[in-house]
Short mmCIF file of C-alpha atoms in Angstrom, two decimals:
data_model
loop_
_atom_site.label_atom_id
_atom_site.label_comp_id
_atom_site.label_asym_id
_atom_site.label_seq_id
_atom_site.Cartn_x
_atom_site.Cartn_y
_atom_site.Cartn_z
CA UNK A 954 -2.10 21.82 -47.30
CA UNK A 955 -4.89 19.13 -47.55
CA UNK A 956 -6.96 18.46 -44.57
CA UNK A 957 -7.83 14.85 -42.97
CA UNK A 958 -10.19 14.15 -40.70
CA UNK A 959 -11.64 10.34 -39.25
CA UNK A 960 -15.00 9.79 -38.36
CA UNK A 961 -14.87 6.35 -36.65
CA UNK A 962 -17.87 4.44 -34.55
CA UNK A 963 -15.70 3.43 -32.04
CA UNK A 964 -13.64 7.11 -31.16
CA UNK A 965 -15.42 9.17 -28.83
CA UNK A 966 -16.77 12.35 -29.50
CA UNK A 967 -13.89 13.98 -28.56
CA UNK A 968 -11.74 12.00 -30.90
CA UNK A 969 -13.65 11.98 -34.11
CA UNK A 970 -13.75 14.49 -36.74
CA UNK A 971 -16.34 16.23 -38.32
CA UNK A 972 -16.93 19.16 -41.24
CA UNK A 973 -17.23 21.93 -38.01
CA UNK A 974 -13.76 20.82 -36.45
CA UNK A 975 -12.83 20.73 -40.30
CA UNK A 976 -13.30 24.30 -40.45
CA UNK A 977 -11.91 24.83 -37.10
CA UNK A 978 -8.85 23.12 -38.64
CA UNK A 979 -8.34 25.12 -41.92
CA UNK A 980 -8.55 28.12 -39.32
CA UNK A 981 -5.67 26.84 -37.69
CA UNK A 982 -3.67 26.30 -40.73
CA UNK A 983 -4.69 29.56 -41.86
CA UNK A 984 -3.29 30.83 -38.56
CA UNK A 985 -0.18 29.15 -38.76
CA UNK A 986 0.20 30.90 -42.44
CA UNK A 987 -1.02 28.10 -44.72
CA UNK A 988 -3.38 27.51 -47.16
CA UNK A 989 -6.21 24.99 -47.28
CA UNK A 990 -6.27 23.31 -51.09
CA UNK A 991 -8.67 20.07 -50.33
CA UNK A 992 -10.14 18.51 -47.31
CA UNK A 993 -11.49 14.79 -46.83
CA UNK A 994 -13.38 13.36 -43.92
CA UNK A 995 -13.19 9.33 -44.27
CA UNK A 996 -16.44 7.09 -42.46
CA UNK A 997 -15.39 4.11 -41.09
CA UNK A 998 -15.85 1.54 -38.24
CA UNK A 999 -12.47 1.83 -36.54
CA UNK A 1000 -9.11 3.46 -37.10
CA UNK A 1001 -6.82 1.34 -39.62
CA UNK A 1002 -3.93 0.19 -37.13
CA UNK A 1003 -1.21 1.04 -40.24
CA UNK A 1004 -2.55 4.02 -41.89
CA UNK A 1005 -5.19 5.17 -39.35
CA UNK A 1006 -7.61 5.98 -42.84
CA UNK A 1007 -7.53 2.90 -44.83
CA UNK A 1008 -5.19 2.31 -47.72
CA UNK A 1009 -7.74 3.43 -50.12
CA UNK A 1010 -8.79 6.78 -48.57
CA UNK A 1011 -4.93 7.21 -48.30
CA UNK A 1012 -4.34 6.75 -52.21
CA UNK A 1013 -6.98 9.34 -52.74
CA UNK A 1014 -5.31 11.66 -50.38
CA UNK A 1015 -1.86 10.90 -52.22
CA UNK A 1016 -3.57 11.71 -55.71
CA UNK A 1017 -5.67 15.43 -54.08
CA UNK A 1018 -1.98 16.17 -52.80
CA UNK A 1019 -0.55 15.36 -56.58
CA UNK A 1020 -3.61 17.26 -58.22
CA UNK A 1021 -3.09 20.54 -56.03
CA UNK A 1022 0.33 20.92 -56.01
CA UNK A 1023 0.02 20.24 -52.02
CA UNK A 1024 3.34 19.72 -49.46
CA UNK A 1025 1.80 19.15 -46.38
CA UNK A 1026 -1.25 16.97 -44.84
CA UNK A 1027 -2.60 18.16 -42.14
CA UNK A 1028 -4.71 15.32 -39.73
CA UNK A 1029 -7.65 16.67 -37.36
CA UNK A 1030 -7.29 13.35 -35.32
CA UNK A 1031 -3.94 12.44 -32.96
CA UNK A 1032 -1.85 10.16 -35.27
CA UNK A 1033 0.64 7.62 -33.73
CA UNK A 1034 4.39 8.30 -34.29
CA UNK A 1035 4.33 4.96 -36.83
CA UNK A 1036 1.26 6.21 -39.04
CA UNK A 1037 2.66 9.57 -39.43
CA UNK A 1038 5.88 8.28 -40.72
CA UNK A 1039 4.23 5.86 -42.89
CA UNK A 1040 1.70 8.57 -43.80
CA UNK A 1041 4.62 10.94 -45.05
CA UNK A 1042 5.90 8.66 -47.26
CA UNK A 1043 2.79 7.24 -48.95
CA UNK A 1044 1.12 10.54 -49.79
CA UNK A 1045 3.99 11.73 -51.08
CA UNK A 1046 4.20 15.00 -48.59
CA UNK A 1047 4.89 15.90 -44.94
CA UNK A 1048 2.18 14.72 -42.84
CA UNK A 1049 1.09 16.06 -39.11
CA UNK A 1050 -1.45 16.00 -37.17
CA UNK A 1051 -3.81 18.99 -34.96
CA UNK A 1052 -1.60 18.26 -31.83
CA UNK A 1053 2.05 19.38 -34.14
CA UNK A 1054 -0.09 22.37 -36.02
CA UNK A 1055 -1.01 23.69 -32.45
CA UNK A 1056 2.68 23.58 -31.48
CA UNK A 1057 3.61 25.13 -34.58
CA UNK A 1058 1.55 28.33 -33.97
CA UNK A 1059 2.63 28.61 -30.61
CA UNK A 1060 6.22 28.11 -31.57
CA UNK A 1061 5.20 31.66 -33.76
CA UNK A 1062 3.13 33.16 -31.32
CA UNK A 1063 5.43 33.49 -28.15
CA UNK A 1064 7.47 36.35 -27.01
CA UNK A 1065 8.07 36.41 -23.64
CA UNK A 1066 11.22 34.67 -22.52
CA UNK A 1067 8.72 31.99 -19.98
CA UNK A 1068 7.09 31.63 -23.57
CA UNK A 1069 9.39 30.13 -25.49
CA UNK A 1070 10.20 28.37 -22.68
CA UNK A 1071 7.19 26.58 -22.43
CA UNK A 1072 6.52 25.84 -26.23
CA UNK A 1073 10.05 24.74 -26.93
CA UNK A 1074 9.14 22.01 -24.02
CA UNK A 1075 5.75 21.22 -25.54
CA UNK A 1076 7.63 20.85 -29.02
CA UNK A 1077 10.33 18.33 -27.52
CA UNK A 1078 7.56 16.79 -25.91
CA UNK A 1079 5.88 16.27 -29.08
CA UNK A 1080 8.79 15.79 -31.25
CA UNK A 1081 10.94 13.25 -28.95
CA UNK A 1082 8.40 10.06 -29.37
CA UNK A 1083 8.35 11.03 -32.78
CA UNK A 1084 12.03 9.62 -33.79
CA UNK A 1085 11.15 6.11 -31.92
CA UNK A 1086 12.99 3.92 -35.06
CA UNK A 1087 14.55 6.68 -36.91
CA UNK A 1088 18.33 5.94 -35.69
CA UNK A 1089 18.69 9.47 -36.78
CA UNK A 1090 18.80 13.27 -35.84
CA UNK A 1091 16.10 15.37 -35.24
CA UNK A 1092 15.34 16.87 -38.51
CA UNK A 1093 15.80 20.79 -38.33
CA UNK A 1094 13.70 22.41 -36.71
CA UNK A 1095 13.16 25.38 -38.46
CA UNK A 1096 11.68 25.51 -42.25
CA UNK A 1097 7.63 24.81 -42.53
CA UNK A 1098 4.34 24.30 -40.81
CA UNK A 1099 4.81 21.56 -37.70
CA UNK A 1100 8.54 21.72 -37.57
CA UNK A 1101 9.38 25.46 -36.30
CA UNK A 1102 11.13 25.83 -33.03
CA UNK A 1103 11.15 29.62 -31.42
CA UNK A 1104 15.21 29.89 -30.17
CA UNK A 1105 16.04 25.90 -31.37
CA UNK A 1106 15.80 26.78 -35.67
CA UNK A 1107 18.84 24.55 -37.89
CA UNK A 1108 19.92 22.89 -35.13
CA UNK A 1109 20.23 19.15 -35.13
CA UNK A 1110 19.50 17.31 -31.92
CA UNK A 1111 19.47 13.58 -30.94
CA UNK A 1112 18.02 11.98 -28.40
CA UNK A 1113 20.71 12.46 -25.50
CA UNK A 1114 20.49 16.25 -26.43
CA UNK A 1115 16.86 16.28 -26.37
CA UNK A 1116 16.72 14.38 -23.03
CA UNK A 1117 19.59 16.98 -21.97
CA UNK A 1118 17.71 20.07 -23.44
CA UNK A 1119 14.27 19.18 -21.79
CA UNK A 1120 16.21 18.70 -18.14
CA UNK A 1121 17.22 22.08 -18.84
CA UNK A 1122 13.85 23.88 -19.61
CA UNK A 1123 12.24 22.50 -17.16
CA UNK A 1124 15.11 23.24 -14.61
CA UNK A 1125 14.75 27.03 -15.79
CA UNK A 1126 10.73 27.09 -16.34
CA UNK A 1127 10.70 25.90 -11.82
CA UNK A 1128 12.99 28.80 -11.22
CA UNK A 1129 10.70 31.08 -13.08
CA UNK A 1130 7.38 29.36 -11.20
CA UNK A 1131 8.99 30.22 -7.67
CA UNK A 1132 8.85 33.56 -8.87
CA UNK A 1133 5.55 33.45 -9.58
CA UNK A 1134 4.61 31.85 -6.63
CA UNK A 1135 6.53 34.52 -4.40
CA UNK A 1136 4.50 37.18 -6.86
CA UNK A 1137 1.25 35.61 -5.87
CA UNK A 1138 2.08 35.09 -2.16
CA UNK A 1139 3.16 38.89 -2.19
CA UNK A 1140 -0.35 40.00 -3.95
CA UNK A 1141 -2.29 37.34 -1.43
CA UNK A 1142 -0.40 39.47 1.57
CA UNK A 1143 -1.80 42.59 -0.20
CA UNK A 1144 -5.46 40.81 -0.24
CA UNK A 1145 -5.71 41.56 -4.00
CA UNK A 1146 -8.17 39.34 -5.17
CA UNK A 1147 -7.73 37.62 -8.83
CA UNK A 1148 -10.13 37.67 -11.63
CA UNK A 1149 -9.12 35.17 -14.53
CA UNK A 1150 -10.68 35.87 -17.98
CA UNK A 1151 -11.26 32.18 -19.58
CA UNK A 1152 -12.50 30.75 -22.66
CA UNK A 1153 -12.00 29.82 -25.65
CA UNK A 1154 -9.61 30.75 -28.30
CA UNK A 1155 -10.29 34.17 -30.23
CA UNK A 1156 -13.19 34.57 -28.44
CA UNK A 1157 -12.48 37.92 -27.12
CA UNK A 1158 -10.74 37.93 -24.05
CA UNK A 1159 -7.64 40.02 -24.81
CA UNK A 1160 -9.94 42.67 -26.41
CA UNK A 1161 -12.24 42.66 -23.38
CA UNK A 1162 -8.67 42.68 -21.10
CA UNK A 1163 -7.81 45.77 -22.90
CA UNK A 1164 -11.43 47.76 -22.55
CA UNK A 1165 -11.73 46.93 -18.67
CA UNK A 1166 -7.77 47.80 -17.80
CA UNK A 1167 -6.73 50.65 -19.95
CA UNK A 1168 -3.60 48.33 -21.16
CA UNK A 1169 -2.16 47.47 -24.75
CA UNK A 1170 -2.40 43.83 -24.96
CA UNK A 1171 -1.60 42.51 -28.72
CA UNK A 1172 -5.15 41.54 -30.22
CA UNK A 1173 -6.61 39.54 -33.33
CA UNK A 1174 -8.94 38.41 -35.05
CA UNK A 1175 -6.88 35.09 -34.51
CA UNK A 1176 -6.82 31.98 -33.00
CA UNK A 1177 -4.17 32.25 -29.78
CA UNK A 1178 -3.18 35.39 -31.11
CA UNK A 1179 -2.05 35.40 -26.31
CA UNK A 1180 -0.36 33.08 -25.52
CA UNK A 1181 1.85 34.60 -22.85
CA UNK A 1182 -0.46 35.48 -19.32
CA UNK A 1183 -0.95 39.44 -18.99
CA UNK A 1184 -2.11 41.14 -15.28
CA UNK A 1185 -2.82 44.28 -14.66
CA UNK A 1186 -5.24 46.30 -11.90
CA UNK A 1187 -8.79 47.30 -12.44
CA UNK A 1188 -11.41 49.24 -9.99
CA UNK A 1189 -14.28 47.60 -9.83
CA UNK A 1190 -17.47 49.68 -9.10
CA UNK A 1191 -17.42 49.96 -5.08
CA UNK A 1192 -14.17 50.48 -4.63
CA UNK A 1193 -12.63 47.06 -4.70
CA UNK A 1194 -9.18 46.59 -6.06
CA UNK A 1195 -8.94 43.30 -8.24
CA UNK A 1196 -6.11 41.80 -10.72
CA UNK A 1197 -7.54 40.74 -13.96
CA UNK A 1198 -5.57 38.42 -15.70
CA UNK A 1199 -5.46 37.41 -19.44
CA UNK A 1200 -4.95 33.53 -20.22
CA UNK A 1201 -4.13 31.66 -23.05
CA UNK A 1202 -6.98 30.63 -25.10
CA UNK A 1203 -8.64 26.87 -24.69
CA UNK A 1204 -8.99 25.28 -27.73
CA UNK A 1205 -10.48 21.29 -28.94
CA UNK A 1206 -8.37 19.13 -28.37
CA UNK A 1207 -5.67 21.15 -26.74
CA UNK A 1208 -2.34 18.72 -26.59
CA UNK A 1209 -1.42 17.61 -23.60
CA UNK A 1210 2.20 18.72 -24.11
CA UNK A 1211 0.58 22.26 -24.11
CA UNK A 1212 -1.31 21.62 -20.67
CA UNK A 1213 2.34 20.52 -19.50
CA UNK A 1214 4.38 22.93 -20.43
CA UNK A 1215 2.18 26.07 -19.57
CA UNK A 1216 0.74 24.60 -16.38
CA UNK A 1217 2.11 27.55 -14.28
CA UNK A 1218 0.24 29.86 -16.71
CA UNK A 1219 -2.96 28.07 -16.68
CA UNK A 1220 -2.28 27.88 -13.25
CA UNK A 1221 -3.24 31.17 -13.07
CA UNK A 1222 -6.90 30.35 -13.68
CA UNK A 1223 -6.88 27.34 -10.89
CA UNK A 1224 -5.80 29.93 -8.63
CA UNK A 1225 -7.88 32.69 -9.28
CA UNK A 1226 -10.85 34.20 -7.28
CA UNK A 1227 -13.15 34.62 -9.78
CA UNK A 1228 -13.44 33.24 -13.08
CA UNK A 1229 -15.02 35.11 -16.40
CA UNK A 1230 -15.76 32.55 -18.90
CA UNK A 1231 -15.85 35.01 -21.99
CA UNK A 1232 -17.76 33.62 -24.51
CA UNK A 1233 -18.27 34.12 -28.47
CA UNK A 1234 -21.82 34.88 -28.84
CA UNK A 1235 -21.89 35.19 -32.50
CA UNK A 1236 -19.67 31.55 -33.10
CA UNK A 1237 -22.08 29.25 -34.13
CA UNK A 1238 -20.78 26.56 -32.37
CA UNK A 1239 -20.78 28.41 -28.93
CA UNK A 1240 -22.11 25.88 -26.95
CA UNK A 1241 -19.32 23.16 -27.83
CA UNK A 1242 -16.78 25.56 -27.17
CA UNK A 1243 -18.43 26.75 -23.95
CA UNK A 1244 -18.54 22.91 -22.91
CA UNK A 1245 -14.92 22.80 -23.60
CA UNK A 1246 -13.72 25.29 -21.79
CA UNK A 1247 -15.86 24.07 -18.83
CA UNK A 1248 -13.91 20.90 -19.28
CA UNK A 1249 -10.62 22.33 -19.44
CA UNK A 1250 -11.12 24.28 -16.68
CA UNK A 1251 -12.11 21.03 -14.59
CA UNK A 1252 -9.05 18.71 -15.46
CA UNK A 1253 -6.78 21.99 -14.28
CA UNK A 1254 -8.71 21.20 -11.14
CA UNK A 1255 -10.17 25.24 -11.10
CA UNK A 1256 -13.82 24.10 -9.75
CA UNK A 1257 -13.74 26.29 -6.40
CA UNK A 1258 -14.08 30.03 -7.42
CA UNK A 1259 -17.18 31.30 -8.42
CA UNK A 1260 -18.09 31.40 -12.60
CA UNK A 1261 -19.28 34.20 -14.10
CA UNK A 1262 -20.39 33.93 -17.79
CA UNK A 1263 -19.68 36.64 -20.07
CA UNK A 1264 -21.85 36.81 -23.60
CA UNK A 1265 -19.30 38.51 -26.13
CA UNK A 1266 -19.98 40.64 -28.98
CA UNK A 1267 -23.73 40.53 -27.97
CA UNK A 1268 -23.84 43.80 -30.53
CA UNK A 1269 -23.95 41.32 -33.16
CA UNK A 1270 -26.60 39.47 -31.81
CA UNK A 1271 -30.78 40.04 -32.15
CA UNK A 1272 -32.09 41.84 -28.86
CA UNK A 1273 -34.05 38.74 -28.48
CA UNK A 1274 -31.38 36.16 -28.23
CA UNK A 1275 -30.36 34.15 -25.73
CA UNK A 1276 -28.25 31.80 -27.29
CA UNK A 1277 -26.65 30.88 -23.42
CA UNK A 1278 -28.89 31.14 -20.95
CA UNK A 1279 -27.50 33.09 -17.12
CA UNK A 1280 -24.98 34.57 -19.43
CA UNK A 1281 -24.42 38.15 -18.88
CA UNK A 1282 -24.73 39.75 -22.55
CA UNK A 1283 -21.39 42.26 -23.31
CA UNK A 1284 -19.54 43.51 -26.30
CA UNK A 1285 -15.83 44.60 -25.26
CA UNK A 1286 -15.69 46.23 -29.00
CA UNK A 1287 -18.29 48.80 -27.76
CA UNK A 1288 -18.33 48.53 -23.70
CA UNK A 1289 -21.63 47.40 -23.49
CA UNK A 1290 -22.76 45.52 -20.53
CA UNK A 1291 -19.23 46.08 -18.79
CA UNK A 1292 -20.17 47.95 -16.02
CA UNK A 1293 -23.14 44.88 -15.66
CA UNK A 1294 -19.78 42.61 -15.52
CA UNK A 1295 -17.72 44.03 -13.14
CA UNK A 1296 -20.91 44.80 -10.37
CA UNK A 1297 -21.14 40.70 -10.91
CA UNK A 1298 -17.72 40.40 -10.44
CA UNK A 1299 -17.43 42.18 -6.94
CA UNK A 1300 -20.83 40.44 -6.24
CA UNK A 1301 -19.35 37.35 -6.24
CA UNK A 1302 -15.60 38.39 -4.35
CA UNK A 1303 -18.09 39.98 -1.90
CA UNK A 1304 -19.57 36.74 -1.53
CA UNK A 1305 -19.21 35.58 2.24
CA UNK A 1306 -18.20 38.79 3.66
CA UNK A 1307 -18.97 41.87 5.90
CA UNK A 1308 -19.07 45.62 5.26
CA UNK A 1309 -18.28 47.52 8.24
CA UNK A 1310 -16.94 51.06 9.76
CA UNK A 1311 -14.12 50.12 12.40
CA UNK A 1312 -12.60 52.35 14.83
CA UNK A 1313 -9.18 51.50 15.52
CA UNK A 1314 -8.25 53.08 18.77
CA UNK A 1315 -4.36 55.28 18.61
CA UNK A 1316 -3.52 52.86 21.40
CA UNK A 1317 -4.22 49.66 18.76
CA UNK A 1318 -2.96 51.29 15.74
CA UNK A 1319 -0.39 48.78 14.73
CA UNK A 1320 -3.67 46.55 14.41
CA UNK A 1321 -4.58 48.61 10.76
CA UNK A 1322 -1.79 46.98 9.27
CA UNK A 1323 -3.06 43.62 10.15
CA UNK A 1324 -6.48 44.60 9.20
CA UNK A 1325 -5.21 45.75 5.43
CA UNK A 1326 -3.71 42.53 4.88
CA UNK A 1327 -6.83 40.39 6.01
CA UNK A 1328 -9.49 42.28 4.05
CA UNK A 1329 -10.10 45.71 1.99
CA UNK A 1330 -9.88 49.06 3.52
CA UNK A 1331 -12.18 50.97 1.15
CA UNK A 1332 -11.92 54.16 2.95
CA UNK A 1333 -9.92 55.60 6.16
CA UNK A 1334 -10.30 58.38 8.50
CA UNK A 1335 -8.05 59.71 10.85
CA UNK A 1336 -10.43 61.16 14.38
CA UNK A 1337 -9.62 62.28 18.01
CA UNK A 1338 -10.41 58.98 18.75
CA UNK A 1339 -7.91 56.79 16.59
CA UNK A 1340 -8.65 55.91 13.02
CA UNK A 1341 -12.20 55.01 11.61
CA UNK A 1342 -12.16 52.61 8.96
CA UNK A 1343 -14.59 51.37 6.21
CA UNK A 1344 -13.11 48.02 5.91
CA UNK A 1345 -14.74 44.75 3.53
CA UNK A 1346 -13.44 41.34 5.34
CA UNK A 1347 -14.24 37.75 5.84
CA UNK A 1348 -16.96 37.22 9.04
CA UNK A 1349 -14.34 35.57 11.11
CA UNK A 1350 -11.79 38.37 10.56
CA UNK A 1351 -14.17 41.06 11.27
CA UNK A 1352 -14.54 38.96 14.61
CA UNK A 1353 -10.60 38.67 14.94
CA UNK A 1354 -10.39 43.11 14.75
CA UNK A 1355 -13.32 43.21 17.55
CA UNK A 1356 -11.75 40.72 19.65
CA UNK A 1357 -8.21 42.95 19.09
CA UNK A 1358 -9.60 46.04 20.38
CA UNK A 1359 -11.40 47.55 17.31
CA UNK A 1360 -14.36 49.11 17.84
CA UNK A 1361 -17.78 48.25 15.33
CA UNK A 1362 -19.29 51.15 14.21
CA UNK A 1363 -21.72 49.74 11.77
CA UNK A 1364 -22.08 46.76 9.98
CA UNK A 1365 -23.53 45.89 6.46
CA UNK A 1366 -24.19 42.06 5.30
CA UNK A 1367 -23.26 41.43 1.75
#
């Protein structure tokens, strides 16, 4: 593949390319199993309205795709539906843009049924403004870089069956959100709080995931090597009771036919009670990526729950640096700093609420059962008195228990 990037005056930041998202690119390709054979970043005032890089800089991209034996162009800026078709056939080669190379690795990447689900909607998303004027099929969707489909591969669909097909996904991709609504009502019942790990893509989240919960979850030296969300329980250091949760990485750019189609996952991290923003500390361009993820994280509308920074790989980094200030330094390869992490974590659940040792009358005993599901009974005692409890809670439900015959022992402000 050859890579093409636009550095205009009048795109934002966001929108232009540059030799670091360049990189970031080739990364991506290399991902989604290609191989970079030429790159070229074009300078100009605006986009060209017909060929988005100027006739010229297109005829040298034709001849570099020639010269290297090249089949597919790869564009680090969004390229309308009626440049990329007029791209194709002037360099001679298939043509795409970040956005389809995304959907292409996530097309590879996803194994769980809600998966596939989810990218084969972003893909249709994608793909269905992209025959506006063809009068023909969709072209196979199986075959080569931009155009797999996970489920969907040699079939041909037109438009009706595309508009059919995405009435369907979605229809099934609801019934799978109630579920995961009832799952998150049931675990709110329990008062099981939820930590989210965040951040950006292949920065080490699933390897962290794994040191802090025991579990198994695929990792990579990859980008979005998750894609699908993974929970499971971890203790935190007084006795607290949390779910972490794994999310998919944030990336540049991320399409919004991604955000669309895995809004119940990211969900999961406008939801959650706390939020680890797991950070790369030996990537270069950390503090881009850190403001990215910041920004993602605001458009899902997660701005509530506290934010905890997490340093990564910090055993890679001088003792002296401090390349993100506040940041908590950690390396999940070696456990470093962990136990630093999770104190910080139940610091901030703790946030807000009260220690204290309960006694719970035999005569108000149905009242425990209450208590467990409005707070966190860290310990419990049976007495001749009724049953003493060491219980964590919000100020006003400590208040509720005393006023429903509970009896305050001692109390501890956090």
């Amino acid at each position: 593949a050859v890579l093409v990037g636009l550095h205009a005056s009048s795109l934002s930041q966001e929108e232009n390319a540059s030799d670091a998202t360049l990189e970031e690119l080739e990364a991506l390709l290399e991902t989604a199993g290609g191989v970079c054979v030429g790159s070229v970043l074009q300078n100009r005032e605006t986009p060209e309205a017909r060929t988005f890089i100027g006739e010229g800089k297109v005829a040298e991209v034709a001849a570099l795709v020639q010269a290297q034996g090249a089949d597919l162009v790869v564009f680090d800026n969004e390229l309308s539906p009626s440049q990329q078709r007029v791209l194709t056939e002037e360099v001679g080669a298939q043509v795409i843009d970040r956005a389809g190379l995304i959907l292409d690795i996530f097309a590879q990447r996803a194994s769980s049924r809600e998966g596939k689900l989810q990218v084969e909607l972003a893909q249709l998303n994608y793909q269905s403004t992209r025959l506006v004027g063809e009068g023909v099929a969709l072209s196979r969707l199986a075959g080569g870089i931009g155009t797999r489909g996970p489920g969907e591969s040699k079939l041909e669909i037109n438009r009706r069956r595309i508009r059919e097909r995405l009435t369907d996904l979605r229809r099934e991709l609801d019934e799978m959100e109630k579920q995961r609504t009832l799952r998150r009502q049931s675990r709110e019942k329990g008062g099981v709080p939820v930590v989210a790990l965040v951040g950006y893509t292949n920065a080490g989240k699933s390897t962290l995931f794994n040191r802090l919960t025991g579990a198994d979850v695929y990792v990579q030296d990859q980008l979005f090597a998750t894609l699908d969300s993974v929970s499971r329980p971890v203790n935190l250091p007084h006795g607290t009771k949390a779910l972490l949760v794994d999310t998919v990485g944030f990336i540049r750019k991320l399409p919004h036919e991604v955000v669309e189609a895995f809004h119940a996952t990211l969900e999961e991290a406008r939801l959650a009670d706390v939020l680890v923003l797991v950070s790369d500390g030996a990537d270069p361009q950390l503090l881009a990526r850190r403001h990215t993820v910041g920004e993602v994280l605001d458009s899902l509308g997660a701005v509530d729950a506290p934010r905890i920074d997490a340093l990564n790989k910090c055993d890679l980094l001088s003792p002296s640096a401090d390349v993100l200030p506040g940041a908590l330094p950690i390396s999940a390869a070696t456990g470093q700093g962990l136990d630093e992490l999770l104190t910080a974590v139940e610091d901030a659940l703790d946030a807000g609420t009260e220690e204290v040792s309960l006694l719970v009358p035999f005569a108000r005993y149905a009242l425990t059962d209450k208590l467990r599901r409005l707070g966190s009974v860290l310990s419990q005692e049976h007495t001749a008195e009724g049953v003493v409890l060491r219980w964590r809670a919000e100020k006003a439900n400590v208040d509720y228990a005393l006023r429903e015959g509970a009896v305050l022992l001692e109390t501890e402000r956090k």
